[in-house]
Structures are given as C-alpha cells and as structure tokens.
Amino acid sequence: MKILAVCIGSAERLPGKSYKTGIYKHPVGGNVLVDAEGLVGDAICNRKHHGGVDQAVYLEGSLTLDWWSKELGRPIEPGTFGENMVIDDLDNRIVSVGDRFIAGDLVLEVTSARIPCATFAARMGDPLFIKRYTQAARPGIYCRVLHGGAIAAGMTVDYLRYDGEKVTMPEMLATFGKTLAAQDRSRYLAAPIHYKLRNILAVQAGT
C-alpha cells in the first residue's frame, strides 16, 4: 500500500450555515508533520465531536472512494469526505479497531469508525446523505497517533492487522448509539477503541 494523498483544510463556512468547519480538505504536496493531535496546520473547528488524541487522523481507502464515485456518478476527489489521508488499494470494510498503518516514522492505530453528521451531509449537498452513508456500511477510519512523523503522498504504508477479536468499521457504525449485548461489549472493551466509546460501554457494563 501507499499514501495516495495527504489532505488538510482551513476553517470555512458551509453554504447557508453560520458556523465554520474544517471539513473542506485538499491534497497538499511535500511533507506534512503529524503529531498526537493530528496533521499540523489542519483546521478542526468543532473539537467536541472532532479531533482529539483518539480521533487525530481520519483515513479513507481508495477502493472505498472509487465505490462512492460509481455510487454517486461523479468523481470523489481526495479530501471530499474530510479525510486527512487516502490509502491506495484499501477497502474500509476490512479495517478493524487496533489495526495499524505505518508510514516512515508515523504509526497510526485504528480507534473508531466515522459517524456521519449534518455537516457532512451539507458538505455533500444532500440532506439524506447521513442515511445513505450509513446504509453503504463503508465508514471512514479514525486513528490515534502512536508515534508521530512526517508524511507525504507516495510513501509506502505497512498495514498490520490487529491480532485480537475483530471489531470492524461497518460493525462500529451499525452499533453506534445502541446498547450492546454483554458478549459484544466485552469484545469491544478488549480492543483499543476510542476512549469516549470505552467510557460509554463501561457505564453500560456498570463498572
């Protein structure tokens, strides 16, 4: 695998909205530094729901974006979904919590699936896009940074699969906001999931 594109954005207003968003991302050339909070220079406007150490870098697989291009009948350029990196030859559906992506010094660990929101729907110009994205079951991938480094398009990416029980991106999207059965909750808690979800599941478990 390799990095097909590295994307960052600045704070911009959505049409018809009063707030600014960092969802408008565009590919950049040269090296971009990634630290524990994400790509240096990338705008994150709503830190209540975006960014943070367990949601520092957002990935999309090129095979998933190709699927969306066919589904929507138009090209989906890198950065369209607000992603920071596009990984060539990757299908989001195979990715699980705990999987790692390594490019140079950078080590990323998958923590959670992308959950579509109203800002994403507005960005896509479709008020029904949240439902469409959810039904497609190909969610984007959020990662924490285990070791920072500089990245650039064209770099080789090593993909290491998590060796514990799998919690896939489609499953995480499908179970978002739901009460899990005890067996599934234990499986989730055994994986390196996003700390916010860990806290929610701990409450469900009564711990």
mmCIF file of C-alpha atoms in Angstrom:
data_model
loop_
_atom_site.group_PDB
_atom_site.id
_atom_site.type_symbol
_atom_site.label_atom_id
_atom_site.label_comp_id
_atom_site.label_asym_id
_atom_site.label_seq_id
_atom_site.Cartn_x
_atom_site.Cartn_y
_atom_site.Cartn_z
ATOM 1 C CA MET A 1 0.000 0.000 0.000
ATOM 2 C CA LYS A 2 0.993 3.636 -0.286
ATOM 3 C CA ILE A 3 -0.300 7.084 0.624
ATOM 4 C CA LEU A 4 -2.299 8.291 -2.360
ATOM 5 C CA ALA A 5 -2.978 11.767 -0.905
ATOM 6 C CA VAL A 6 -2.393 13.853 2.213
ATOM 7 C CA CYS A 7 -5.151 16.403 2.818
ATOM 8 C CA ILE A 8 -5.535 19.376 5.133
ATOM 9 C CA GLY A 9 -8.064 22.189 5.340
ATOM 10 C CA SER A 10 -8.725 25.631 6.762
ATOM 11 C CA ALA A 11 -11.795 26.897 8.588
ATOM 12 C CA GLU A 12 -14.533 27.703 6.057
ATOM 13 C CA ARG A 13 -18.255 28.429 6.232
ATOM 14 C CA LEU A 14 -20.741 25.956 4.839
ATOM 15 C CA PRO A 15 -23.269 27.483 2.424
ATOM 16 C CA GLY A 16 -26.282 28.687 4.402
ATOM 17 C CA LYS A 17 -24.644 27.990 7.768
ATOM 18 C CA SER A 18 -23.339 30.410 10.388
ATOM 19 C CA TYR A 19 -20.536 28.217 11.688
ATOM 20 C CA LYS A 20 -17.162 27.325 10.236
ATOM 21 C CA THR A 21 -15.941 23.820 9.556
ATOM 22 C CA GLY A 22 -12.657 22.138 8.690
ATOM 23 C CA ILE A 23 -14.331 19.504 6.509
ATOM 24 C CA TYR A 24 -13.138 21.145 3.280
ATOM 25 C CA LYS A 25 -9.799 19.409 2.814
ATOM 26 C CA HIS A 26 -7.493 19.414 -0.185
ATOM 27 C CA PRO A 27 -4.419 17.406 -1.177
ATOM 28 C CA VAL A 28 -1.085 19.058 -0.437
ATOM 29 C CA GLY A 29 2.402 18.412 -1.731
ATOM 30 C CA GLY A 30 5.556 17.918 0.289
ATOM 31 C CA ASN A 31 5.941 16.650 3.812
ATOM 32 C CA VAL A 32 3.279 17.194 6.472
ATOM 33 C CA LEU A 33 4.091 16.683 10.140
ATOM 34 C CA VAL A 34 1.698 14.531 12.194
ATOM 35 C CA ASP A 35 1.746 14.785 15.982
ATOM 36 C CA ALA A 36 -0.529 13.420 18.717
ATOM 37 C CA GLU A 37 -3.315 15.860 17.759
ATOM 38 C CA GLY A 38 -3.208 15.174 14.028
ATOM 39 C CA LEU A 39 -1.813 16.900 10.950
ATOM 40 C CA VAL A 40 -0.055 20.144 11.794
ATOM 41 C CA GLY A 41 -1.822 23.031 10.062
ATOM 42 C CA ASP A 42 -5.139 21.209 9.620
ATOM 43 C CA ALA A 43 -8.235 23.042 10.875
ATOM 44 C CA ILE A 44 -10.517 21.332 13.413
ATOM 45 C CA CYS A 45 -13.355 23.658 14.374
ATOM 46 C CA ASN A 46 -15.741 21.571 16.488
ATOM 47 C CA ARG A 47 -13.493 19.823 18.972
ATOM 48 C CA LYS A 48 -16.417 18.453 20.959
ATOM 49 C CA HIS A 49 -17.112 15.937 18.195
ATOM 50 C CA HIS A 50 -13.975 16.035 16.030
ATOM 51 C CA GLY A 51 -10.272 15.676 16.577
ATOM 52 C CA GLY A 52 -8.572 14.797 19.840
ATOM 53 C CA VAL A 53 -5.996 12.150 20.591
ATOM 54 C CA ASP A 54 -8.196 9.163 19.682
ATOM 55 C CA GLN A 55 -9.557 10.826 16.551
ATOM 56 C CA ALA A 56 -6.395 12.542 15.414
ATOM 57 C CA VAL A 57 -6.184 11.277 11.828
ATOM 58 C CA TYR A 58 -9.034 10.354 9.509
ATOM 59 C CA LEU A 59 -8.329 7.808 6.743
ATOM 60 C CA GLU A 60 -10.184 6.728 3.639
ATOM 61 C CA GLY A 61 -9.294 3.806 1.387
ATOM 62 C CA SER A 62 -9.023 4.454 -2.350
ATOM 63 C CA LEU A 63 -11.201 1.425 -3.119
ATOM 64 C CA THR A 64 -13.956 2.878 -0.941
ATOM 65 C CA LEU A 65 -13.720 6.285 -2.620
ATOM 66 C CA ASP A 66 -13.821 4.545 -6.018
ATOM 67 C CA TRP A 67 -17.019 2.793 -4.914
ATOM 68 C CA TRP A 68 -18.544 6.110 -3.872
ATOM 69 C CA SER A 69 -17.592 7.660 -7.225
ATOM 70 C CA LYS A 70 -19.584 4.970 -9.010
ATOM 71 C CA GLU A 71 -22.442 5.178 -6.494
ATOM 72 C CA LEU A 72 -22.766 8.957 -6.812
ATOM 73 C CA GLY A 73 -21.984 9.122 -10.509
ATOM 74 C CA ARG A 74 -19.219 11.679 -10.141
ATOM 75 C CA PRO A 75 -15.546 11.751 -9.181
ATOM 76 C CA ILE A 76 -14.805 11.828 -5.466
ATOM 77 C CA GLU A 77 -11.527 13.673 -5.192
ATOM 78 C CA PRO A 78 -9.190 13.159 -2.202
ATOM 79 C CA GLY A 79 -10.361 15.285 0.723
ATOM 80 C CA THR A 80 -14.033 15.342 -0.326
ATOM 81 C CA PHE A 81 -15.147 13.413 2.765
ATOM 82 C CA GLY A 82 -12.919 15.500 5.025
ATOM 83 C CA GLU A 83 -10.239 12.806 5.258
ATOM 84 C CA ASN A 84 -6.607 13.527 6.063
ATOM 85 C CA MET A 85 -5.137 10.609 4.161
ATOM 86 C CA VAL A 86 -6.161 8.362 1.296
ATOM 87 C CA ILE A 87 -4.546 4.924 1.372
ATOM 88 C CA ASP A 88 -4.202 3.307 -2.034
ATOM 89 C CA ASP A 89 -5.716 -0.169 -2.545
ATOM 90 C CA LEU A 90 -7.581 -0.125 0.798
ATOM 91 C CA ASP A 91 -11.228 -1.087 1.319
ATOM 92 C CA ASN A 92 -12.603 0.445 4.536
ATOM 93 C CA ARG A 93 -14.769 -2.610 5.168
ATOM 94 C CA ILE A 94 -11.812 -4.842 6.046
ATOM 95 C CA VAL A 95 -10.396 -2.496 8.696
ATOM 96 C CA SER A 96 -10.810 -3.251 12.407
ATOM 97 C CA VAL A 97 -10.083 -1.444 15.651
ATOM 98 C CA GLY A 98 -6.444 -1.987 16.603
ATOM 99 C CA ASP A 99 -5.181 -2.298 13.025
ATOM 100 C CA ARG A 100 -2.080 -0.210 12.417
ATOM 101 C CA PHE A 101 -0.843 1.833 9.477
ATOM 102 C CA ILE A 102 2.867 2.638 9.404
ATOM 103 C CA ALA A 103 4.446 5.164 7.030
ATOM 104 C CA GLY A 104 8.031 6.135 7.777
ATOM 105 C CA ASP A 105 8.149 7.114 11.458
ATOM 106 C CA LEU A 106 4.378 7.569 11.670
ATOM 107 C CA VAL A 107 2.436 4.821 13.439
ATOM 108 C CA LEU A 108 -1.369 5.040 13.468
ATOM 109 C CA GLU A 109 -3.746 2.775 15.381
ATOM 110 C CA VAL A 110 -7.410 2.477 14.407
ATOM 111 C CA THR A 111 -9.837 3.503 17.168
ATOM 112 C CA SER A 112 -13.272 4.059 15.629
ATOM 113 C CA ALA A 113 -15.452 4.450 12.561
ATOM 114 C CA ARG A 114 -16.557 7.754 11.086
ATOM 115 C CA ILE A 115 -20.132 8.594 12.109
ATOM 116 C CA PRO A 116 -21.894 10.830 9.552
ATOM 117 C CA CYS A 117 -23.245 14.165 10.776
ATOM 118 C CA ALA A 118 -25.251 17.128 9.477
ATOM 119 C CA THR A 119 -22.060 18.972 8.487
ATOM 120 C CA PHE A 120 -21.033 16.018 6.318
ATOM 121 C CA ALA A 121 -24.481 15.951 4.682
ATOM 122 C CA ALA A 122 -24.251 19.682 3.986
ATOM 123 C CA ARG A 123 -20.772 19.240 2.543
ATOM 124 C CA MET A 124 -22.140 16.600 0.160
ATOM 125 C CA GLY A 125 -25.144 18.773 -0.728
ATOM 126 C CA ASP A 126 -27.608 16.044 0.230
ATOM 127 C CA PRO A 127 -29.776 16.226 3.394
ATOM 128 C CA LEU A 128 -30.330 12.457 3.120
ATOM 129 C CA PHE A 129 -26.643 11.620 2.894
ATOM 130 C CA ILE A 130 -26.395 10.526 6.541
ATOM 131 C CA LYS A 131 -28.827 7.688 5.834
ATOM 132 C CA ARG A 132 -27.155 6.859 2.543
ATOM 133 C CA TYR A 133 -23.692 6.766 4.110
ATOM 134 C CA THR A 134 -24.893 4.582 6.974
ATOM 135 C CA GLN A 135 -26.621 2.136 4.648
ATOM 136 C CA ALA A 136 -23.488 1.885 2.492
ATOM 137 C CA ALA A 137 -21.626 0.409 5.513
ATOM 138 C CA ARG A 138 -18.235 1.656 4.327
ATOM 139 C CA PRO A 139 -17.358 4.171 7.059
ATOM 140 C CA GLY A 140 -14.146 6.127 7.209
ATOM 141 C CA ILE A 141 -11.458 5.286 9.724
ATOM 142 C CA TYR A 142 -10.280 7.286 12.742
ATOM 143 C CA CYS A 143 -6.853 6.688 14.266
ATOM 144 C CA ARG A 144 -4.742 7.688 17.220
ATOM 145 C CA VAL A 145 -1.077 8.536 16.693
ATOM 146 C CA LEU A 146 1.213 6.092 18.481
ATOM 147 C CA HIS A 147 4.328 7.714 17.032
ATOM 148 C CA GLY A 148 4.441 10.960 15.111
ATOM 149 C CA GLY A 149 6.306 11.678 11.924
ATOM 150 C CA ALA A 150 6.313 13.435 8.581
ATOM 151 C CA ILE A 151 4.274 12.019 5.709
ATOM 152 C CA ALA A 152 3.813 12.758 2.036
ATOM 153 C CA ALA A 153 1.909 11.344 -0.909
ATOM 154 C CA GLY A 154 3.680 8.375 -2.448
ATOM 155 C CA MET A 155 5.087 6.975 0.794
ATOM 156 C CA THR A 156 4.829 3.228 1.354
ATOM 157 C CA VAL A 157 2.335 2.114 4.015
ATOM 158 C CA ASP A 158 2.649 -1.096 6.020
ATOM 159 C CA TYR A 159 -0.719 -2.428 7.174
ATOM 160 C CA LEU A 160 -0.671 -4.585 10.316
ATOM 161 C CA ARG A 161 -3.871 -6.364 11.308
ATOM 162 C CA TYR A 162 -4.941 -6.473 14.965
ATOM 163 C CA ASP A 163 -4.430 -9.955 16.376
ATOM 164 C CA GLY A 164 -7.299 -9.826 18.880
ATOM 165 C CA GLU A 165 -11.021 -10.322 18.288
ATOM 166 C CA LYS A 166 -12.242 -8.110 15.462
ATOM 167 C CA VAL A 167 -14.434 -5.030 15.743
ATOM 168 C CA THR A 168 -14.796 -3.863 12.150
ATOM 169 C CA MET A 169 -15.611 -0.392 10.903
ATOM 170 C CA PRO A 170 -19.009 -1.444 9.468
ATOM 171 C CA GLU A 171 -19.943 -3.060 12.779
ATOM 172 C CA MET A 172 -18.963 0.043 14.750
ATOM 173 C CA LEU A 173 -21.130 2.216 12.510
ATOM 174 C CA ALA A 174 -24.078 -0.198 12.736
ATOM 175 C CA THR A 175 -23.936 -0.347 16.552
ATOM 176 C CA PHE A 176 -23.366 3.375 17.167
ATOM 177 C CA GLY A 177 -25.655 4.655 19.919
ATOM 178 C CA LYS A 178 -27.014 1.189 20.691
ATOM 179 C CA THR A 179 -26.776 -0.888 23.849
ATOM 180 C CA LEU A 180 -24.521 -3.845 23.164
ATOM 181 C CA ALA A 181 -25.070 -7.389 24.335
ATOM 182 C CA ALA A 182 -22.676 -8.391 27.106
ATOM 183 C CA GLN A 183 -20.556 -10.569 24.809
ATOM 184 C CA ASP A 184 -20.177 -7.835 22.201
ATOM 185 C CA ARG A 185 -19.463 -5.231 24.863
ATOM 186 C CA SER A 186 -16.635 -7.382 26.242
ATOM 187 C CA ARG A 187 -15.208 -7.775 22.737
ATOM 188 C CA TYR A 188 -15.293 -4.023 22.163
ATOM 189 C CA LEU A 189 -13.689 -3.273 25.528
ATOM 190 C CA ALA A 190 -10.894 -5.751 24.813
ATOM 191 C CA ALA A 191 -9.933 -3.759 21.706
ATOM 192 C CA PRO A 192 -8.169 -0.334 21.729
ATOM 193 C CA ILE A 193 -11.376 1.591 21.000
ATOM 194 C CA HIS A 194 -11.846 5.361 21.231
ATOM 195 C CA TYR A 195 -11.811 6.489 24.870
ATOM 196 C CA LYS A 196 -15.262 8.107 24.617
ATOM 197 C CA LEU A 197 -16.840 4.847 23.470
ATOM 198 C CA ARG A 198 -14.903 2.984 26.153
ATOM 199 C CA ASN A 199 -16.431 5.251 28.805
ATOM 200 C CA ILE A 200 -19.948 4.715 27.417
ATOM 201 C CA LEU A 201 -19.541 0.939 27.373
ATOM 202 C CA ALA A 202 -18.105 0.945 30.882
ATOM 203 C CA VAL A 203 -21.267 2.686 32.091
ATOM 204 C CA GLN A 204 -23.409 0.110 30.272
ATOM 205 C CA ALA A 205 -21.438 -2.622 31.996
ATOM 206 C CA GLY A 206 -21.935 -0.955 35.374
ATOM 207 C CA THR A 207 -18.215 -0.584 36.005
#
